[in-house]
Tab-separated table of C-alpha atoms in Angstrom:
chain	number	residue	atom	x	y	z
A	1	UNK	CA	41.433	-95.131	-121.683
A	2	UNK	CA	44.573	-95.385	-119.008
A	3	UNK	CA	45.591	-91.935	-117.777
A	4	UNK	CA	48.886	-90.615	-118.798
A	5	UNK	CA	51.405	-88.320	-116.648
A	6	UNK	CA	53.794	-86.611	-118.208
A	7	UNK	CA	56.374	-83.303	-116.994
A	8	UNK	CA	55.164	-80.088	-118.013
A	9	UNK	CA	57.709	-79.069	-119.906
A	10	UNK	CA	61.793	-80.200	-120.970
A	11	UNK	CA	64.322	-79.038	-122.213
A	12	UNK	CA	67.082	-79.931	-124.884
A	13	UNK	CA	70.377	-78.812	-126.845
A	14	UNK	CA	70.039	-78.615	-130.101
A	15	UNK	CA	71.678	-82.361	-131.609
A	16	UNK	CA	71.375	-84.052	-128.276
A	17	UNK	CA	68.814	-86.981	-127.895
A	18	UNK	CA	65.651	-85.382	-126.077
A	19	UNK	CA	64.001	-87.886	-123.781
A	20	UNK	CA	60.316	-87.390	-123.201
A	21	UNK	CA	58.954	-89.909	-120.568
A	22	UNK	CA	55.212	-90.764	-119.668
A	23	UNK	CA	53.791	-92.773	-116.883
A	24	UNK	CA	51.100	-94.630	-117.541
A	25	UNK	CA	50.647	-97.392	-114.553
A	26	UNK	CA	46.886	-98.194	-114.714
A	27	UNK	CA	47.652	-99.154	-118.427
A	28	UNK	CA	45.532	-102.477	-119.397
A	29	UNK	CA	46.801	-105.562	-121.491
A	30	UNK	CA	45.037	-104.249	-124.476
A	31	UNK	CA	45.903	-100.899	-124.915
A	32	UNK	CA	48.651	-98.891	-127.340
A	33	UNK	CA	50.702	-95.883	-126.328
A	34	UNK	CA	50.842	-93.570	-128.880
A	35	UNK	CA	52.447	-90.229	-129.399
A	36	UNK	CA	51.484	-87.189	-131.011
A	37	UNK	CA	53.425	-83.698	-131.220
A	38	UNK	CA	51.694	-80.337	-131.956
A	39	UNK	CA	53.948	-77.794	-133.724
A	40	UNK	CA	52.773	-74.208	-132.867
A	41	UNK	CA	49.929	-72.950	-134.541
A	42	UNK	CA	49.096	-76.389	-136.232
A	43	UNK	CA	47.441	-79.762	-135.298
A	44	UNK	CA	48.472	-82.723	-133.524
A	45	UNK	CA	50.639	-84.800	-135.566
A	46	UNK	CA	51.264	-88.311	-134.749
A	47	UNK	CA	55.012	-89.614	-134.319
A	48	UNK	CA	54.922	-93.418	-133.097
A	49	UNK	CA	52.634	-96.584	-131.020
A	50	UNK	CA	53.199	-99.429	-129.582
A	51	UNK	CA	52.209	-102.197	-127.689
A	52	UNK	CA	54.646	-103.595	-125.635
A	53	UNK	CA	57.928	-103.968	-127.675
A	54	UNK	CA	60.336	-100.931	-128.572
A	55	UNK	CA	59.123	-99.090	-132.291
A	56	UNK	CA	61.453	-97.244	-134.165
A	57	UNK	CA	60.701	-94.661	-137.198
A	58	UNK	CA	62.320	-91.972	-139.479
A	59	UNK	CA	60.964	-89.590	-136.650
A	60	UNK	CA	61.466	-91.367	-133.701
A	61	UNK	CA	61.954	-94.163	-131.428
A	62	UNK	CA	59.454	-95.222	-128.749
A	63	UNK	CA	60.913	-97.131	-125.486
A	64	UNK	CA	58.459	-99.527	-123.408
A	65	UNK	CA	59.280	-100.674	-120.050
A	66	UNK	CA	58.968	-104.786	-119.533
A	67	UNK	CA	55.730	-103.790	-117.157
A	68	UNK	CA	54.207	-101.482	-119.543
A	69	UNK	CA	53.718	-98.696	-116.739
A	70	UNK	CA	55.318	-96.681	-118.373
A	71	UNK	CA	57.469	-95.316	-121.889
A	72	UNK	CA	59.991	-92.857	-123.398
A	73	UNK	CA	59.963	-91.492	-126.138
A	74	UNK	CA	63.763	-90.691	-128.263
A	75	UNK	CA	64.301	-87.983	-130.638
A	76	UNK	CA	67.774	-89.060	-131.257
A	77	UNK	CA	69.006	-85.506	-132.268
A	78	UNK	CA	67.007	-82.844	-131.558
A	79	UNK	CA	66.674	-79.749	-133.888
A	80	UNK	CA	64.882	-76.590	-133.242
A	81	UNK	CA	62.138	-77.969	-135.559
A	82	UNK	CA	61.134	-80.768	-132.905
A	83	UNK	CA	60.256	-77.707	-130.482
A	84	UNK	CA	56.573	-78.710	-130.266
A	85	UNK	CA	54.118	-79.822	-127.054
A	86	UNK	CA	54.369	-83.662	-127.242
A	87	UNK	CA	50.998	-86.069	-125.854
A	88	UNK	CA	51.365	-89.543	-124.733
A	89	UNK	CA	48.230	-91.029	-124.736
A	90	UNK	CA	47.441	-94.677	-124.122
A	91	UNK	CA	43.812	-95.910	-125.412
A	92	UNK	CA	42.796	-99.292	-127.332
A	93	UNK	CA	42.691	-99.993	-131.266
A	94	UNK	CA	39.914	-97.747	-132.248
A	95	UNK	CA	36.899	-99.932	-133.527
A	96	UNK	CA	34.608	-96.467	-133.460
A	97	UNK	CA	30.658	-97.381	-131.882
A	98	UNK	CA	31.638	-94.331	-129.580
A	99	UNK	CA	34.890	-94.732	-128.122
A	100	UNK	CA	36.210	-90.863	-127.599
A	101	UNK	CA	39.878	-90.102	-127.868
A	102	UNK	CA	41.184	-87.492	-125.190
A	103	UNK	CA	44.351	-86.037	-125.226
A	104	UNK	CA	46.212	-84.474	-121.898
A	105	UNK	CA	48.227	-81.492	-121.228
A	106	UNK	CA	51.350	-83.160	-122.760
A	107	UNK	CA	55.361	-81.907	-122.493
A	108	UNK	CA	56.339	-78.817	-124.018
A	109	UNK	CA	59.793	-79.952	-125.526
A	110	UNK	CA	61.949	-76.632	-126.502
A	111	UNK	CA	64.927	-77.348	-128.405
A	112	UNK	CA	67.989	-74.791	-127.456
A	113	UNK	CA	71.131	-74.028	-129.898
B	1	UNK	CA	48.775	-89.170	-147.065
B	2	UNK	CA	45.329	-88.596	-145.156
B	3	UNK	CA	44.420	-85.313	-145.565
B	4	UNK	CA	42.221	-83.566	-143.042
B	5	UNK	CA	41.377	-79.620	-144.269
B	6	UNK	CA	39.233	-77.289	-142.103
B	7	UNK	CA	37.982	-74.566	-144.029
B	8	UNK	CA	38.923	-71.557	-142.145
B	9	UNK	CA	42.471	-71.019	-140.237
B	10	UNK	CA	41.418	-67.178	-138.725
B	11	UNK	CA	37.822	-66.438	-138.134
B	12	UNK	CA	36.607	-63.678	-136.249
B	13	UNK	CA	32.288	-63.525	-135.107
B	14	UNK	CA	30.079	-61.632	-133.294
B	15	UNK	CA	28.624	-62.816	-129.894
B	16	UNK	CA	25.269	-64.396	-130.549
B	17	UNK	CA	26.201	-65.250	-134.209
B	18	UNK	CA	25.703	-68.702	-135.102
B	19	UNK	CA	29.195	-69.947	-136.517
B	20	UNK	CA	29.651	-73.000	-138.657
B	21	UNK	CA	33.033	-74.559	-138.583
B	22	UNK	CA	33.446	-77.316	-141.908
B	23	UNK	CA	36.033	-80.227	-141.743
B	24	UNK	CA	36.565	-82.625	-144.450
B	25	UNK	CA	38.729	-85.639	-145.302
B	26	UNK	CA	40.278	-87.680	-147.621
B	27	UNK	CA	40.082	-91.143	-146.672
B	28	UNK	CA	37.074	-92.476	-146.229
B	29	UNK	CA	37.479	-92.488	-142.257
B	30	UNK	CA	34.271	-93.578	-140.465
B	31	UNK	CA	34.976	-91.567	-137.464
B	32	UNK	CA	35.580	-87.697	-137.035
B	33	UNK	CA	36.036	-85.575	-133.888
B	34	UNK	CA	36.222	-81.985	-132.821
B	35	UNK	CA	38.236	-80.965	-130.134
B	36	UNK	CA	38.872	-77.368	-128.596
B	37	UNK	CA	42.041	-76.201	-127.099
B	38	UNK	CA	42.634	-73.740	-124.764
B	39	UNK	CA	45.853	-72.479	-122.648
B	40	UNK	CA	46.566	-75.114	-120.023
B	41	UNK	CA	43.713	-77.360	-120.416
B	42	UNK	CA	44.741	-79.042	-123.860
B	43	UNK	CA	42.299	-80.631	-126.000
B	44	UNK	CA	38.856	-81.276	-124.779
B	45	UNK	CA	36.780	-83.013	-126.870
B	46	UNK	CA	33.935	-81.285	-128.015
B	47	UNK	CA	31.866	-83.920	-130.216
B	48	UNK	CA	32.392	-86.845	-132.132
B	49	UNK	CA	30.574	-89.096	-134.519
B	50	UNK	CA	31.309	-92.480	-135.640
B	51	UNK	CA	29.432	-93.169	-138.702
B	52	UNK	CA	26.894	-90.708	-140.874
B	53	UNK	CA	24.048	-88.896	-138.868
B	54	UNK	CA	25.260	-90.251	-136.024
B	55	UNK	CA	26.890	-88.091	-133.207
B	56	UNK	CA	28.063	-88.346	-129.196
B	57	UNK	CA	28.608	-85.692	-127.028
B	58	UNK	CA	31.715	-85.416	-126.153
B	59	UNK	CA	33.417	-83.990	-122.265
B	60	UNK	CA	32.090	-80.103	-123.261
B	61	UNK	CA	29.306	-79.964	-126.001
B	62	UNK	CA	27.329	-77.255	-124.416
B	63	UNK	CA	26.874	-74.913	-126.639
B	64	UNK	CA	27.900	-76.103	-129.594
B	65	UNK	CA	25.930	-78.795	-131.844
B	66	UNK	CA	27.038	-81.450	-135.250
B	67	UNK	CA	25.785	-82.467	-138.515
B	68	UNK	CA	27.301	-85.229	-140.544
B	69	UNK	CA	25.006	-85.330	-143.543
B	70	UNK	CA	28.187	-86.863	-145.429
B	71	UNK	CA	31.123	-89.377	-144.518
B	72	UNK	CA	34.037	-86.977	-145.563
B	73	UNK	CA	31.979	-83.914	-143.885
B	74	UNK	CA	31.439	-83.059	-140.146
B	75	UNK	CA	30.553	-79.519	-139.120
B	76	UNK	CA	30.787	-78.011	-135.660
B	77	UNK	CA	28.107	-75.269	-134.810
B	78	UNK	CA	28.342	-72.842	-132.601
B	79	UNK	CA	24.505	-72.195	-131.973
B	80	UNK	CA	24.861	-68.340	-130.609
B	81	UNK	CA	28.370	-67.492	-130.222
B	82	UNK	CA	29.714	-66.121	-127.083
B	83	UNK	CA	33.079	-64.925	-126.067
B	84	UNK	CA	33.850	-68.011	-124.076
B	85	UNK	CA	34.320	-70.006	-127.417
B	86	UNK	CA	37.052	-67.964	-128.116
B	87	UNK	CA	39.687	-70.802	-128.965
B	88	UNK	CA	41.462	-72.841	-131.040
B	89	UNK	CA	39.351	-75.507	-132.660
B	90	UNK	CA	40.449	-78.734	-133.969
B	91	UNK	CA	38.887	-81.577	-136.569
B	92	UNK	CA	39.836	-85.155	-136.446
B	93	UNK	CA	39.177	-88.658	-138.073
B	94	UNK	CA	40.436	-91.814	-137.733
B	95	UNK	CA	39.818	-95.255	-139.428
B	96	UNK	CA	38.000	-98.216	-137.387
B	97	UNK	CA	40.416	-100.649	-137.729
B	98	UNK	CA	43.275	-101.923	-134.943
B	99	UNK	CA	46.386	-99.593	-134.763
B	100	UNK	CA	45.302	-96.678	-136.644
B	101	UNK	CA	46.310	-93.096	-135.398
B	102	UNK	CA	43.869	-89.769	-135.579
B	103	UNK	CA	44.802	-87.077	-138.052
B	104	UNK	CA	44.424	-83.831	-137.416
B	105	UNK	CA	43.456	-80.734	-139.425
B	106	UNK	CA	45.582	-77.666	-138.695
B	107	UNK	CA	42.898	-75.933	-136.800
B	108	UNK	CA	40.531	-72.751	-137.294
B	109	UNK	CA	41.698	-70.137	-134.205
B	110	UNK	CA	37.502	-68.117	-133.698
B	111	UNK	CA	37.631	-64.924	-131.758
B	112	UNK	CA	34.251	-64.264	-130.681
B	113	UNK	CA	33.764	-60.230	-129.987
């Protein structure tokens, strides 16, 4: 799986679009980016993936850069609830034999009134 | 919605117990992982296993061991607990098929005294 870079930690006004941005330039013609966020004190929850063109959801929309190094990912109006530690992680479809999923350190997103 | 449920959220053990952690889920997933997450180093993966009885180690399995003896069931085993595996543990699975994402249980946080 590609490695992933992402800031440490951002920060965001409360109904302002957050921005979360990951590198990812060794990223291979096969492989998905995917985002997860991790509420305090529960487990990763997925958001959003894509390949190569831009994804949109009820949660999120996930930006893709025409050379696929790297990817942003748009909470179009934050609320204190998004404050969470969000993962970009950039791996293959999972066909299982033994492929292992790693996450990194991710961005700690904290959403200010 | 796929519904991943580890059996404990607190637990608190004595070094050189031996600890069982139980995860189980809904949907049939072939695939289930444990991960470990500490303060600045994120997840780690711990173990994984892609089908029943099978396992792979995954970037830190010392001292911990699997069982799978069932599809929806993977247990994590802490053989003789020490205080080092003080952390916050985390379950898995995903389906083997192209875009799927990994769902996560909310985690079982083990003090070890």
């Amino acid at each position: 799986d590609a490695k992933t870079t992402q800031p440490t930690s951002m920060d965001c006004a409360e109904g302002r679009a957050a921005n979360l941005p990951c590198n990812h330039s060794t990223i291979s013609g096969n492989e998905y980016v995917y985002w997860y966020r991790q509420i305090h004190s529960q487990g990763p929850q997925y958001i959003i993936h894509g390949l190569k063109n831009n994804e949109t959801n009820e949660m999120a929309s996930l930006i893709i850069t025409e050379d696929r190094k790297s990817s942003t990912l748009i909470l179009p109006h934050a609320t204190l609830r998004d404050t969470a530690v969000y993962y970009c992680i950039v791996r293959v479809p999972y066909t299982g034999g033994g492929n292992k999923l790693t996450f990194g350190t991710g961005t700690q997103l904290k959403v200010e009134l | 919605d796929v519904k991943v449920t580890q059996s404990s959220r607190y637990l608190v053990k004595r070094t050189g117990e031996k600890v069982f952690l139980e995860c189980v889920q809904d949907m049939d997933h072939e695939n289930m992982f444990w991960y470990r997450q500490d303060p600045g180093l994120g997840l780690r993966l711990i173990y994984f296993s892609y089908d029943v009885k099978m396992k792979e180690k995954g970037d830190i399995p010392e001292g911990y061991s699997v069982s799978r003896e069932k599809k929806e069931r993977f247990s994590l085993i802490l053989e003789s607990a020490s205080t080092n595996q003080t952390s916050m543990y985390l379950c898995a699975s995903i389906g083997t098929g192209k875009y799927q994402p990994q769902h996560f249980g909310d985690g079982t946080r083990l003090s070890i005294l």
